[in-house]
Amino acid sequence: MPGLPRFHLNPSTTHSGIPCPAWPVAWGFLWKTVIILWLLLACLPLPPTRAQTKVPLETVKLWADTFGGNLYNTVTKYSGSLLLQKKYKDVESSLKIKEVDGLALVKKFSEDMENMLRSKVEAVKRLVEAAEEADLNHEFNASLVFDYYNSVLINERDENGNYVELGAEFVLESNAHFSNLMVNTAVSSVQLPTNVYNKDPNILNGVYMSEALNPVFVENFQRDPTLTWQYFGSSTGFFRIYPGIKWTPDENGVIAFDCRNRGWYIQAATSPKDLVIVVDVSGSMKGLRMAIAKHTISTILDTLGENDFVNIIAYNDYVHYIEPCFKGILVQADRDNREHFKQLVEELMVKGVGIVNQALSEAFQILKQFQEARQGSLCNQAIMLITDGAVEDYEPVLEKYNWPDRKVRVFTYLIGREVTFADCMRWIACNNKGYYTQISTLADAQENVMEYLHVLSRPMVINHDHDITWTEAYLDSKLFTSQTQSLMLLTTVAMPVFSKKNETRSHGILLGVVGSDVALRELMKLAPRYKLGVHGYAFLNTNNGYILSHPDLRPLYKEGKKLKPKPNYNSVDLSEVEWEDQAEMLRTAMISGETGSLSMDVKVPLDKGKRVLFLTNDYFFTDISDTPFSLGVVLSRGHGEYILLGNTSVEEGLHDLLHPDVTLASEWIYCVTDIDPDHRKLSQLEAMVKYLMREDPDLECDEELLQEVLFDAVVTAPMEAYWTGLALNISEESEDVDMAFLGTRAGLLRSGLFVGSEKVSDKKFLTPEDEASIFTMDHFPLWYRQAAEQPAGSFVFNVRSAETPESPGQPAVVTASTAVAVTVDKKTAIAAAVGIQIKLEFLQRKFWAATQQCGGVDEPCPVSCQDSDLDCFVVDNNGFILISERSQETGRFLGEVDGAFMTQLLSMGVFNQVTMYDYQAMCKPLNHHHSAARPLISPIPAFLTATRWLLNELLLFLLEWSAWGTWHADSGAEAKTVFHHSHKHKKQDMLQPCDTEYPVFVHQTAIQEANGIIDCGACQKMFVMQQIPNSNLLLLVTDSTCDCSIFPPVLQEATEVKYILPTPQDGWESSAHNASGKCDRMRSQKLRRRPNSCHAFHPEENSQDCGGTSAISASFPLLLLRLCAWALLPQLLQ
């Protein structure tokens, strides 16, 4: 290094270069120097390694036993756990414990769900019949004048106070069945996207014809009051929805919703398809043409779903896949892949000369290979050719790969206004059973792309095959702002509507699609929570392996204060939720529609991933007939396999049930109250009373669940008097115990306050605001689930944050709970869990008092936790601090506070680190901007970039403006929508879906005490660990004088799982050997079950109905201005 002296020793020369025997002399001199230095250093006073503070083991054990004993006495006294155990013991002789037959249970649930879904299908069929009959009897009238209820314009008035055209008075009332939205259940309303003219003759005739659906909508709802939204989406773009509702434009005044873009419409209108999109990226495609091409590709991708497969090839002088990892294959068009393609499309650059024959050959070969390998959709196959028309040498390719059978349809999209190549492009489409369109503006893309769907639907329409389609789960945008996530998840049943007129039979005219929503929450109510035990649950998945409903599905994430849907919320795979299924045996069996069972050891995350339970789960599964769905039921081994059955009279049960301290699980269905409008105002408890008193013969209730609730009410009734007695017997101690509570397997919850309600530390506890503390459709309370896995008689303690404006996030309270088990005929079931909420200060006082104890009675204590040279912690079995001398450490993870201590406990096996995975996480993406790679050395490139952008924007504006003449009134807003959303897309979603792994730390219960010394370099740190009896708590005592900061903290943080792509020089074959590689992961084709039906071709199909040129009017001055600007653009930007 420069600046450092360098020494060169040469034994054969002196500095002057004269040879001499100098090396022995030098060596002797160095040796003497070393000895002298050593002697000098030995005389210096070195800092000694300080001896560690002694921590007596017996004293720490005494502290733990004393504190544990005091704690146990307090929690048993105020919870009444021993009394409750005795009450169940007293009735043990009259109890029965029944083993749950999981297979019979899942079959029963499946049958109930099948019946419910069948009723929705019948309603949709009635709508299809009515629509087709109405069309058969309707004659098209080009001059038809007809007023209808326009969803946007209803109840709107002009400046004179008169109703605007198509905006007559429309009565709207809040309806609980429709999530308290303002609706009209007497009639439907009609919505149109902004770019569809509301008085177009095709629209008016379609709306007039579909008026015939109104009485059928009403009749369906009367027959089946569980029906929700019913609707008809027309192929012309209008959307008739029942009940009628007012539609509100977005913040830009745009109605972007187009029913033809929705998954239910596309899936019902066409059979599954394999698409290869071939896009021209030659130099002639620069500027606006490339922008239109990119938007066209994006629009095509939006028409694809989970049952479709796709790839994109770009071509100029050579052919390349826009995702090299997908070379030679098709990938499932799920949302992840579609969005990935969209990002890559945005990065396409133009250059070179377009040679289309190589690209077409590549596309045909992919489709042929997949068909022969029985991969992909095994149904429709198509190539989408997107170019400005400079194509040649294509006929030999078509002749070689597609003629004479023409099994691959070719759709051609001519980009730009140039019509020189229009005949050529049309010829390609018409001779390959496709369709030709010309797309001159961004706003043209939507309508022109939709044409290919109508072509693909022709065989199905000609055959009149009304296939029933069920969609994946999706969030209802209307409900999103006001409802919880479980209410918003829907599936849709949809069927196509055809023209039955003989004169149009060969054209295969699709009139539209009829659909009805099914709230998945309502479907899951048919798998009652009480039958599944403390840790059990039910779930649904689709034929593609994606989750429809699962208690661990988290479709929303928080961005700031807003809840937003995750981009991939409806393509979460079963293997990403049940991730312990490493061999995917469960996934394979369920997707195959099998009926059976299997067992797995699983790690169940609790308390937002801070804790974990180790369970053995039994999985039972079967399919739901006539749907693409499969149902799974999970029961945990041990107590989860048994159900407790008691018996009591209705009179006695009602007497003990009607107490003010009793509540029932509000989300559970004891009685059906959401069908009859007269029942909707009843709470579950009120409905139960009416049913049991036989006051309402129309009520339907779950008699088995009611019997369990009545029994639990009788057995737990003495707890109210017990808690009341304690509350009246005021003591200093009782002021620190907020409340006692208990819950039973039947969802009954009792609570008793020991202080005034205004003095309760955590007011959210046991309320819907704190979902983790109550019974929900998805889970039992956290305190119940943890207690169920604690040893008998032992309490589980949790520190909780009391959120108040004065102390946000400040841990202030502790809950302690224990399970009450009942054993009959050697079968043990959990009957209930009981606990208390206590102030943290109370726990701390008890602890500091216990640590004043010594071995001798009169002897002074040699050590205390309040000594300055000792640190004492009380932590739970997951390492979270309940008690520390420093209040700010309460609630934090021990490893974060003292990394050395946690590291030592892990190395000794006192704690075990468990790796957990989250495949639904959201992460901040790495900043990656291609444009940032070019440094701004001078302002000229920046100026030219800005100029280029301004001119492009001007050209886009002029081109959009010129097209408005054909759209009538306000149709041009579609272009506004395109730009608005593309801009917004870049700014929003700072987080993106990712996979993460995170550690959870668990105390090994076999190790109840430990001690040792931590070597911290300059000092040694002694520590002692002691289990606190009858609890999940540990007492940790350590020397505070030794600085162990050389040890890093041990954090419980999630880290993103990185999937590394192989480098290009490695070759793509090398990725096959990299199981964790991103390319392998992206290319992998997971097992899926294809839809049962396929309609690819029909001999009567009129393939000559294959499109034509677009006639777009433009004023001559505008056209001249555009052409001049376009001609000058290259010179301006050089």
PDB file of C-alpha atoms in Angstrom, residues 192-197 200 202-203 234-238 255-261 265 292 295-296 299-300 303 384 411-413 435-455 966-967 971 974-975 978 1107-1108 1110 1112:
ATOM      1  CA  LEU A 192     -72.365   1.408 -19.361  1.00  0.00           C
ATOM      2  CA  PRO A 193     -68.641   2.156 -19.468  1.00  0.00           C
ATOM      3  CA  THR A 194     -67.718   5.680 -20.475  1.00  0.00           C
ATOM      4  CA  ASN A 195     -66.555   4.680 -23.971  1.00  0.00           C
ATOM      5  CA  VAL A 196     -69.915   3.085 -24.867  1.00  0.00           C
ATOM      6  CA  TYR A 197     -72.518   5.520 -26.218  1.00  0.00           C
ATOM      7  CA  ASP A 200     -76.267   3.608 -29.719  1.00  0.00           C
ATOM      8  CA  ASN A 202     -77.271  -1.693 -30.640  1.00  0.00           C
ATOM      9  CA  ILE A 203     -77.295  -0.645 -26.992  1.00  0.00           C
ATOM     10  CA  SER A 234     -74.076  -7.806 -22.936  1.00  0.00           C
ATOM     11  CA  SER A 235     -71.559  -8.391 -25.712  1.00  0.00           C
ATOM     12  CA  THR A 236     -72.255  -4.792 -26.783  1.00  0.00           C
ATOM     13  CA  GLY A 237     -70.978  -3.487 -23.435  1.00  0.00           C
ATOM     14  CA  PHE A 238     -73.987  -2.701 -21.230  1.00  0.00           C
ATOM     15  CA  ILE A 255     -66.793   4.663 -15.575  1.00  0.00           C
ATOM     16  CA  ALA A 256     -63.988   2.203 -16.313  1.00  0.00           C
ATOM     17  CA  PHE A 257     -65.946  -0.941 -15.391  1.00  0.00           C
ATOM     18  CA  ASP A 258     -66.639  -2.991 -18.523  1.00  0.00           C
ATOM     19  CA  CYS A 259     -68.421  -6.268 -17.869  1.00  0.00           C
ATOM     20  CA  ARG A 260     -66.734  -7.833 -20.903  1.00  0.00           C
ATOM     21  CA  ASN A 261     -63.360  -7.549 -19.147  1.00  0.00           C
ATOM     22  CA  TYR A 265     -67.722 -12.977 -18.651  1.00  0.00           C
ATOM     23  CA  ILE A 292     -50.656   1.160 -29.204  1.00  0.00           C
ATOM     24  CA  HIS A 295     -51.607  -1.395 -24.905  1.00  0.00           C
ATOM     25  CA  THR A 296     -53.101  -4.019 -27.229  1.00  0.00           C
ATOM     26  CA  THR A 299     -55.620  -5.690 -23.203  1.00  0.00           C
ATOM     27  CA  ILE A 300     -55.260  -9.228 -24.588  1.00  0.00           C
ATOM     28  CA  THR A 303     -58.841 -11.332 -21.290  1.00  0.00           C
ATOM     29  CA  MET A 384     -52.168 -13.035 -32.084  1.00  0.00           C
ATOM     30  CA  PHE A 411     -55.859 -13.134 -35.245  1.00  0.00           C
ATOM     31  CA  THR A 412     -54.195 -10.117 -36.850  1.00  0.00           C
ATOM     32  CA  TYR A 413     -54.000  -6.606 -35.441  1.00  0.00           C
ATOM     33  CA  TYR A 435     -60.302 -12.179 -37.231  1.00  0.00           C
ATOM     34  CA  TYR A 436     -58.650  -9.013 -38.513  1.00  0.00           C
ATOM     35  CA  THR A 437     -58.891  -5.574 -36.937  1.00  0.00           C
ATOM     36  CA  GLN A 438     -57.065  -2.298 -37.338  1.00  0.00           C
ATOM     37  CA  ILE A 439     -56.144  -0.404 -34.186  1.00  0.00           C
ATOM     38  CA  SER A 440     -55.356   3.231 -34.872  1.00  0.00           C
ATOM     39  CA  THR A 441     -55.610   4.742 -31.408  1.00  0.00           C
ATOM     40  CA  LEU A 442     -55.182   3.604 -27.853  1.00  0.00           C
ATOM     41  CA  ALA A 443     -58.914   3.844 -27.316  1.00  0.00           C
ATOM     42  CA  ASP A 444     -59.556   1.428 -30.213  1.00  0.00           C
ATOM     43  CA  ALA A 445     -57.801  -1.444 -28.487  1.00  0.00           C
ATOM     44  CA  GLN A 446     -60.546  -2.437 -26.070  1.00  0.00           C
ATOM     45  CA  GLU A 447     -63.337  -2.965 -28.605  1.00  0.00           C
ATOM     46  CA  ASN A 448     -61.096  -4.522 -31.244  1.00  0.00           C
ATOM     47  CA  VAL A 449     -59.452  -7.007 -28.908  1.00  0.00           C
ATOM     48  CA  MET A 450     -62.856  -8.210 -27.673  1.00  0.00           C
ATOM     49  CA  GLU A 451     -63.666  -9.449 -31.196  1.00  0.00           C
ATOM     50  CA  TYR A 452     -61.425 -12.474 -30.813  1.00  0.00           C
ATOM     51  CA  LEU A 453     -63.520 -13.678 -27.870  1.00  0.00           C
ATOM     52  CA  HIS A 454     -66.643 -13.628 -30.029  1.00  0.00           C
ATOM     53  CA  VAL A 455     -64.854 -15.716 -32.669  1.00  0.00           C
ATOM     54  CA  THR A 966     -67.076   8.328 -34.269  1.00  0.00           C
ATOM     55  CA  TRP A 967     -67.770   7.979 -30.556  1.00  0.00           C
ATOM     56  CA  SER A 971     -66.629   8.320 -25.385  1.00  0.00           C
ATOM     57  CA  GLU A 974     -61.453   5.842 -22.462  1.00  0.00           C
ATOM     58  CA  ALA A 975     -58.146   7.273 -23.599  1.00  0.00           C
ATOM     59  CA  VAL A 978     -55.732   4.473 -20.215  1.00  0.00           C
ATOM     60  CA  GLY A1107     -63.316  -8.627 -39.797  1.00  0.00           C
ATOM     61  CA  GLY A1108     -62.527  -5.625 -41.950  1.00  0.00           C
ATOM     62  CA  SER A1110     -61.746   0.381 -39.343  1.00  0.00           C
ATOM     63  CA  ILE A1112     -62.289   6.390 -38.533  1.00  0.00           C
TER      64      ILE A1112
END
